[in-house]
Each structure stands twice: as C-alpha cells, then as structure tokens.
Amino acid sequence: MKKLIFKGSGVALVTPYAECGVDYRALEDLLEFHLNHKTDALIICGTTGEASTMSEEEHKSVLKFCAEKVKGRLPMIAGTGNNNTEKSIRLSQYAEEIGYDGLLLVTPYYNKTTQKGLKEHYGAIAKSVKLPIILYNVPSRTGVSISLDTLIYLDENYDNIVAVKEASGDVAFAARVLAETGLAVYAGNDDVTLPILAVGGCGVISVVANIIPEEMHNLCADYENGDIGRAKADFLKMLRLMDAMFYEVNPIPVKTAMKLLGFNAGKLRLPLCTMEDTNLARLKKTLTEYGFKIK
C-alpha cells in the first residue's frame, strides 16, 4: 500500500455561507472545534462543503483561509475535483502551493466521461502536482463509476494517486480494490465505516463527524487498536444518526442538525434548500434519541 495521508476519521467539513460569501469567523470556529475534538484530518471544499457552488476565486479563498489556520496542526486535504480538467489542475496546483497535504478528486459530473476519459483526466491532474491524491468514487452524485480496471491502471502509472474514497456503498468493490491495487480505501459513506475497516480500509471521510467527531475518531481508533467489540457497539449505536444525515441530500441534514445543536453552520446555497417539515421532525427525533439537546 502507498503512503497514507491520514488514518482514522477525516471530516468532510461544511462551509458556513453568509448572505453574501463565506462566514469566515464561523469557519474558524468550526476548524477549532475539530482541532479540539480528535478529528484526524480536515477535508475542505468537498461535496459537504458545497464546493460546486463556489467561484474559483472563492474556492481558493476558502482553501487559503483554512491553510493559514490549520497548517501543521492536522492533515489537510483540498477538494479540487471538477468536471473541468483545467480548472481542477489550477485548483490542485494552488492547494499544493499553499501547503495542503493531499487532494480529493471527484469523478467529473454532468458531462461525465468514459473510463478512458477518467484515466486521462486523473492522469493530467496527477502529472501537474506532487501531492498525494485520493480519488472520489460517488456514482450516485456524478453518474459515473471508476472501474476496477481503471483504478489498477491509475495505481500502476501514477505514484501520487494513493487512495480511493469509496462512496458507492459496495463493500465488495472496496475489498477488490484493496486486493488488486496498492491503493488505500476510505469509507465515503458513514454507514459502511466498520465494514470498510473490516476488509482493510484505513478510515472514513465522514459527514456525521461534523457533529460527532470524537465518536468517529474513537470508532476508527478502537478498530485499529484491536477492540473490535467496542468498535462494533459504537458503530451500531451511531448508525441511525448516520442514516439521518441522508434523510435528504447531503449536506442539507447535517447543516440543519448543526444549527439545531448550536453550531453556526451558515446558510445552504441554492439549489439546496431547507428541509421538508416531515424530514425535519424525523431529524429532531433522531438527534434527541441519540442524546443531544436541541437548542
């Protein structure tokens, strides 16, 4: 297996948007929260951060702000994937320039591509930087999957492609990636964290860690330290809360939950919107049953 960027629970951090732009004071508070609550890595400007709504200038501004606050304190991974290869290269080079530890590159969405196109897209980005790269396989959102053959090719041809964030929900596929390549695998869905760890994965890029960072860190650490029974019990306890983060499309539920728990998570950006009343009631009930006090 290639050198890891991190092990354990990396948070797919939300971006607190204001009426106009980003609320940087709120963002700083969220960064400090994770620095103080055992999060193992920060993933900035990913899906949960609503990066697809950002201008390139704003995207760079958020990356820079987080780097200035966190560099050297926790591993930082920049979400720089895009369906425009040249834009992804520019963002990736910028993240490298300002000190990020790695990149998260989602498969191109909307225009999609073939497996040949994926090889060329990822190859072009990998050749443009030296940073280690995590490929992000999330077909439910992008409409395209990275095949095992493509992952084998990318692993063999690019030393800085080191891992996959596997968010297809297919644990058997994750196991095949681990069996057939030298790539590490991170769970891309919270609800498969324990199964991914069980087949040899090295952690999770987590949505629910926005509200329970210590619990997600402890789950991964307990498994790593051989306390499988405790990890299993904690995972099963958290499972309904993990599910609640997907009552509607991410990050609607997690930002809503954060507000209910007193975090300044900021606004959602259209086309994302506030939760339907029925789902909001379900979310409140799940949070309360987990033991949270809603504010």
CSV table of C-alpha atoms in Angstrom, one decimal:
chain,number,residue,atom,x,y,z
A,1,MET,CA,0.0,0.0,0.0
A,2,LYS,CA,1.2,3.5,-0.8
A,3,LYS,CA,1.9,6.1,1.9
A,4,LEU,CA,-1.2,7.3,3.6
A,5,ILE,CA,-2.3,10.9,4.0
A,6,PHE,CA,-4.1,10.0,7.2
A,7,LYS,CA,-5.7,7.2,9.1
A,8,GLY,CA,-9.0,7.4,11.1
A,9,SER,CA,-11.8,9.9,10.7
A,10,GLY,CA,-11.5,12.8,8.4
A,11,VAL,CA,-14.3,15.3,8.4
A,12,ALA,CA,-15.9,16.4,5.2
A,13,LEU,CA,-16.3,19.9,6.6
A,14,VAL,CA,-19.3,22.1,5.9
A,15,THR,CA,-18.8,25.6,4.6
A,16,PRO,CA,-20.7,28.2,6.6
A,17,TYR,CA,-22.1,30.6,4.0
A,18,ALA,CA,-23.4,34.1,4.8
A,19,GLU,CA,-25.9,36.1,2.8
A,20,CYS,CA,-23.1,37.1,0.6
A,21,GLY,CA,-19.9,35.0,0.6
A,22,VAL,CA,-18.4,32.8,3.3
A,23,ASP,CA,-18.7,33.5,7.1
A,24,TYR,CA,-15.0,33.2,7.9
A,25,ARG,CA,-15.4,33.7,11.6
A,26,ALA,CA,-17.8,30.8,11.7
A,27,LEU,CA,-15.5,28.8,9.6
A,28,GLU,CA,-12.6,29.4,12.0
A,29,ASP,CA,-14.8,28.3,14.9
A,30,LEU,CA,-15.6,25.0,13.1
A,31,LEU,CA,-11.9,24.5,12.4
A,32,GLU,CA,-11.0,25.0,16.1
A,33,PHE,CA,-13.8,22.6,17.1
A,34,HIS,CA,-12.3,19.8,15.1
A,35,LEU,CA,-8.8,20.6,16.2
A,36,ASN,CA,-10.0,20.2,19.8
A,37,HIS,CA,-12.2,17.1,19.3
A,38,LYS,CA,-10.0,14.4,17.9
A,39,THR,CA,-10.7,14.7,14.1
A,40,ASP,CA,-7.9,13.1,12.3
A,41,ALA,CA,-8.0,15.1,9.1
A,42,LEU,CA,-9.8,18.0,7.5
A,43,ILE,CA,-11.3,17.7,4.0
A,44,ILE,CA,-12.0,21.3,2.8
A,45,CYS,CA,-14.2,22.2,-0.2
A,46,GLY,CA,-15.7,18.8,-0.8
A,47,THR,CA,-19.3,17.8,-1.6
A,48,THR,CA,-20.3,18.5,2.0
A,49,GLY,CA,-18.7,21.9,1.7
A,50,GLU,CA,-20.9,22.7,-1.4
A,51,ALA,CA,-17.8,23.4,-3.4
A,52,SER,CA,-19.7,23.1,-6.7
A,53,THR,CA,-21.5,26.4,-5.9
A,54,MET,CA,-18.2,28.3,-5.4
A,55,SER,CA,-16.5,30.5,-7.8
A,56,GLU,CA,-12.8,29.7,-8.5
A,57,GLU,CA,-11.8,32.8,-6.5
A,58,GLU,CA,-14.0,31.9,-3.6
A,59,HIS,CA,-12.8,28.3,-3.7
A,60,LYS,CA,-9.2,29.4,-3.4
A,61,SER,CA,-10.0,31.9,-0.7
A,62,VAL,CA,-11.5,29.2,1.5
A,63,LEU,CA,-8.6,26.9,0.9
A,64,LYS,CA,-6.2,29.6,1.8
A,65,PHE,CA,-8.0,30.7,4.9
A,66,CYS,CA,-8.1,27.1,6.2
A,67,ALA,CA,-4.4,26.5,5.4
A,68,GLU,CA,-3.5,29.6,7.3
A,69,LYS,CA,-5.4,28.5,10.4
A,70,VAL,CA,-4.6,24.8,10.4
A,71,LYS,CA,-1.3,24.1,8.5
A,72,GLY,CA,0.9,21.8,10.6
A,73,ARG,CA,-1.8,21.1,13.1
A,74,LEU,CA,-3.8,18.5,11.2
A,75,PRO,CA,-3.6,16.8,7.8
A,76,MET,CA,-5.5,19.0,5.3
A,77,ILE,CA,-7.0,17.6,2.1
A,78,ALA,CA,-8.3,20.0,-0.5
A,79,GLY,CA,-11.3,19.1,-2.6
A,80,THR,CA,-10.2,20.2,-6.0
A,81,GLY,CA,-12.1,17.8,-8.3
A,82,ASN,CA,-14.2,19.3,-11.1
A,83,ASN,CA,-15.8,18.4,-14.3
A,84,ASN,CA,-13.4,20.9,-16.0
A,85,THR,CA,-10.0,19.3,-16.0
A,86,GLU,CA,-8.1,22.5,-16.5
A,87,LYS,CA,-9.9,24.1,-13.5
A,88,SER,CA,-9.2,21.1,-11.4
A,89,ILE,CA,-5.5,21.4,-12.3
A,90,ARG,CA,-5.4,25.1,-11.4
A,91,LEU,CA,-7.1,24.4,-8.0
A,92,SER,CA,-4.8,21.4,-7.3
A,93,GLN,CA,-1.7,23.4,-8.1
A,94,TYR,CA,-2.9,26.2,-5.8
A,95,ALA,CA,-3.6,23.8,-3.0
A,96,GLU,CA,-0.1,22.4,-3.3
A,97,GLU,CA,1.4,25.9,-3.4
A,98,ILE,CA,-0.3,26.9,-0.1
A,99,GLY,CA,0.7,23.8,1.8
A,100,TYR,CA,-2.1,21.2,1.6
A,101,ASP,CA,-1.2,17.6,2.4
A,102,GLY,CA,-3.3,16.0,-0.2
A,103,LEU,CA,-6.1,16.3,-2.8
A,104,LEU,CA,-9.6,14.8,-3.1
A,105,LEU,CA,-10.7,14.5,-6.7
A,106,VAL,CA,-14.3,13.6,-7.5
A,107,THR,CA,-15.1,12.0,-10.8
A,108,PRO,CA,-16.3,14.5,-13.4
A,109,TYR,CA,-20.0,15.1,-13.1
A,110,TYR,CA,-22.7,16.1,-15.6
A,111,ASN,CA,-20.5,15.8,-18.7
A,112,LYS,CA,-19.3,12.5,-17.1
A,113,THR,CA,-16.8,10.6,-19.3
A,114,THR,CA,-15.7,7.1,-20.3
A,115,GLN,CA,-13.2,5.0,-18.4
A,116,LYS,CA,-10.6,6.2,-21.0
A,117,GLY,CA,-11.5,9.8,-20.2
A,118,LEU,CA,-11.2,9.1,-16.4
A,119,LYS,CA,-7.7,7.8,-17.0
A,120,GLU,CA,-6.7,10.9,-19.0
A,121,HIS,CA,-8.5,13.3,-16.6
A,122,TYR,CA,-6.9,11.9,-13.5
A,123,GLY,CA,-3.6,11.4,-15.2
A,124,ALA,CA,-3.4,15.1,-16.3
A,125,ILE,CA,-4.1,16.3,-12.8
A,126,ALA,CA,-1.6,13.8,-11.2
A,127,LYS,CA,1.1,14.9,-13.6
A,128,SER,CA,0.5,18.5,-12.7
A,129,VAL,CA,1.2,18.2,-8.9
A,130,LYS,CA,3.3,16.2,-6.5
A,131,LEU,CA,0.7,16.0,-3.8
A,132,PRO,CA,-0.9,12.6,-2.9
A,133,ILE,CA,-4.3,12.2,-4.4
A,134,ILE,CA,-7.5,10.5,-3.2
A,135,LEU,CA,-9.9,9.6,-6.0
A,136,TYR,CA,-13.5,10.0,-5.1
A,137,ASN,CA,-15.9,7.4,-6.4
A,138,VAL,CA,-19.5,8.6,-5.8
A,139,PRO,CA,-21.7,7.4,-8.8
A,140,SER,CA,-25.0,8.4,-7.1
A,141,ARG,CA,-24.0,12.1,-7.4
A,142,THR,CA,-21.8,12.1,-10.6
A,143,GLY,CA,-23.4,9.5,-12.8
A,144,VAL,CA,-20.1,7.7,-13.4
A,145,SER,CA,-18.2,5.0,-11.6
A,146,ILE,CA,-14.5,4.3,-11.6
A,147,SER,CA,-14.0,0.7,-12.7
A,148,LEU,CA,-11.5,-1.7,-11.0
A,149,ASP,CA,-9.5,-1.8,-14.2
A,150,THR,CA,-9.2,2.0,-14.3
A,151,LEU,CA,-8.1,2.0,-10.7
A,152,ILE,CA,-5.5,-0.7,-11.4
A,153,TYR,CA,-4.2,1.4,-14.3
A,154,LEU,CA,-4.1,4.7,-12.3
A,155,ASP,CA,-2.4,2.9,-9.4
A,156,GLU,CA,0.3,1.4,-11.7
A,157,ASN,CA,1.0,4.6,-13.6
A,158,TYR,CA,0.9,7.4,-11.1
A,159,ASP,CA,2.8,7.2,-7.8
A,160,ASN,CA,0.9,10.1,-6.3
A,161,ILE,CA,-2.5,8.5,-6.7
A,162,VAL,CA,-2.6,6.8,-3.3
A,163,ALA,CA,-6.2,6.2,-2.2
A,164,VAL,CA,-9.9,6.0,-3.1
A,165,LYS,CA,-12.8,7.5,-1.2
A,166,GLU,CA,-15.3,4.7,-1.9
A,167,ALA,CA,-18.9,6.1,-1.8
A,168,SER,CA,-20.7,3.6,-4.0
A,169,GLY,CA,-21.8,1.7,-0.9
A,170,ASP,CA,-20.4,-1.5,-2.4
A,171,VAL,CA,-18.1,-3.1,0.2
A,172,ALA,CA,-17.3,-6.0,-2.1
A,173,PHE,CA,-15.9,-3.5,-4.6
A,174,ALA,CA,-13.8,-1.8,-1.9
A,175,ALA,CA,-12.4,-5.2,-1.0
A,176,ARG,CA,-11.5,-5.9,-4.6
A,177,VAL,CA,-9.7,-2.5,-4.8
A,178,LEU,CA,-7.7,-3.5,-1.7
A,179,ALA,CA,-7.0,-6.9,-3.2
A,180,GLU,CA,-6.0,-5.8,-6.7
A,181,THR,CA,-4.2,-2.5,-6.1
A,182,GLY,CA,-1.8,-0.7,-3.8
A,183,LEU,CA,-4.4,2.0,-3.1
A,184,ALA,CA,-5.8,2.7,0.3
A,185,VAL,CA,-9.6,2.9,0.8
A,186,TYR,CA,-11.5,5.3,2.9
A,187,ALA,CA,-15.2,4.8,3.5
A,188,GLY,CA,-17.1,7.5,1.7
A,189,ASN,CA,-20.4,6.7,3.4
A,190,ASP,CA,-20.5,6.8,7.2
A,191,ASP,CA,-22.8,3.7,7.3
A,192,VAL,CA,-20.1,1.5,5.8
A,193,THR,CA,-17.3,2.7,8.0
A,194,LEU,CA,-17.0,-0.5,10.1
A,195,PRO,CA,-17.4,-2.9,7.1
A,196,ILE,CA,-14.7,-0.9,5.1
A,197,LEU,CA,-12.4,-1.1,8.1
A,198,ALA,CA,-13.1,-4.8,8.4
A,199,VAL,CA,-11.9,-5.5,4.8
A,200,GLY,CA,-8.7,-3.5,5.3
A,201,GLY,CA,-9.8,0.2,4.8
A,202,CYS,CA,-7.9,2.8,6.7
A,203,GLY,CA,-10.7,5.2,7.8
A,204,VAL,CA,-13.6,7.3,6.7
A,205,ILE,CA,-14.2,10.7,5.1
A,206,SER,CA,-17.2,11.5,7.2
A,207,VAL,CA,-20.3,13.7,7.1
A,208,VAL,CA,-21.6,12.8,10.6
A,209,ALA,CA,-18.2,13.8,12.1
A,210,ASN,CA,-19.3,17.4,11.7
A,211,ILE,CA,-21.4,16.8,14.8
A,212,ILE,CA,-19.7,13.7,16.5
A,213,PRO,CA,-16.0,14.0,15.7
A,214,GLU,CA,-14.7,12.3,18.8
A,215,GLU,CA,-17.1,9.3,18.4
A,216,MET,CA,-16.0,8.8,14.8
A,217,HIS,CA,-12.3,9.1,15.7
A,218,ASN,CA,-12.8,6.6,18.6
A,219,LEU,CA,-14.6,4.1,16.3
A,220,CYS,CA,-11.7,4.0,13.9
A,221,ALA,CA,-9.1,4.1,16.7
A,222,ASP,CA,-10.8,1.2,18.6
A,223,TYR,CA,-10.8,-0.9,15.5
A,224,GLU,CA,-7.2,-0.1,14.7
A,225,ASN,CA,-6.2,-1.0,18.3
A,226,GLY,CA,-8.0,-4.3,18.2
A,227,ASP,CA,-11.0,-3.5,20.3
A,228,ILE,CA,-13.4,-4.8,17.7
A,229,GLY,CA,-16.3,-5.4,20.1
A,230,ARG,CA,-16.3,-1.8,21.2
A,231,ALA,CA,-16.0,-0.5,17.7
A,232,LYS,CA,-18.9,-2.7,16.6
A,233,ALA,CA,-21.1,-1.5,19.5
A,234,ASP,CA,-20.3,2.2,18.9
A,235,PHE,CA,-20.9,1.8,15.2
A,236,LEU,CA,-24.3,0.2,15.7
A,237,LYS,CA,-25.2,3.0,18.2
A,238,MET,CA,-24.3,5.6,15.7
A,239,LEU,CA,-26.0,4.0,12.7
A,240,ARG,CA,-29.4,5.7,12.9
A,241,LEU,CA,-27.6,9.1,13.4
A,242,MET,CA,-25.5,8.3,10.3
A,243,ASP,CA,-28.7,7.5,8.4
A,244,ALA,CA,-30.3,10.8,9.5
A,245,MET,CA,-27.6,12.7,7.7
A,246,PHE,CA,-29.1,11.4,4.5
A,247,TYR,CA,-32.8,12.0,5.1
A,248,GLU,CA,-32.4,14.5,2.3
A,249,VAL,CA,-29.4,15.2,0.0
A,250,ASN,CA,-26.2,16.0,1.8
A,251,PRO,CA,-25.4,18.5,3.3
A,252,ILE,CA,-28.9,19.6,4.0
A,253,PRO,CA,-29.4,17.4,7.0
A,254,VAL,CA,-26.0,17.8,8.6
A,255,LYS,CA,-26.1,21.6,8.3
A,256,THR,CA,-29.6,21.5,9.8
A,257,ALA,CA,-28.5,19.3,12.6
A,258,MET,CA,-25.6,21.6,13.3
A,259,LYS,CA,-27.9,24.6,13.7
A,260,LEU,CA,-30.2,22.6,16.0
A,261,LEU,CA,-27.2,21.8,18.1
A,262,GLY,CA,-26.0,25.4,18.3
A,263,PHE,CA,-23.3,25.5,15.7
A,264,ASN,CA,-23.1,28.3,13.2
A,265,ALA,CA,-23.2,26.2,10.1
A,266,GLY,CA,-24.3,29.0,7.9
A,267,LYS,CA,-26.8,29.0,5.0
A,268,LEU,CA,-27.3,26.4,2.4
A,269,ARG,CA,-26.8,27.6,-1.2
A,270,LEU,CA,-29.4,27.0,-3.9
A,271,PRO,CA,-30.2,24.7,-5.4
A,272,LEU,CA,-30.0,23.2,-1.9
A,273,CYS,CA,-32.7,24.4,0.4
A,274,THR,CA,-34.2,24.0,3.9
A,275,MET,CA,-35.5,20.6,4.9
A,276,GLU,CA,-39.1,19.4,4.4
A,277,ASP,CA,-41.1,19.6,7.6
A,278,THR,CA,-41.6,15.8,7.8
A,279,ASN,CA,-37.9,15.2,7.5
A,280,LEU,CA,-37.0,17.9,9.9
A,281,ALA,CA,-39.3,16.3,12.5
A,282,ARG,CA,-37.5,12.9,11.9
A,283,LEU,CA,-34.1,14.6,12.3
A,284,LYS,CA,-35.1,16.2,15.6
A,285,LYS,CA,-36.4,12.9,16.9
A,286,THR,CA,-33.2,11.0,15.9
A,287,LEU,CA,-30.9,13.7,17.5
A,288,THR,CA,-32.9,13.6,20.7
A,289,GLU,CA,-32.9,9.8,20.9
A,290,TYR,CA,-29.1,9.8,20.4
A,291,GLY,CA,-28.8,12.0,23.4
A,292,PHE,CA,-28.5,15.5,22.0
A,293,LYS,CA,-30.3,18.5,23.5
A,294,ILE,CA,-31.8,20.6,20.7
A,295,LYS,CA,-31.3,24.3,21.1
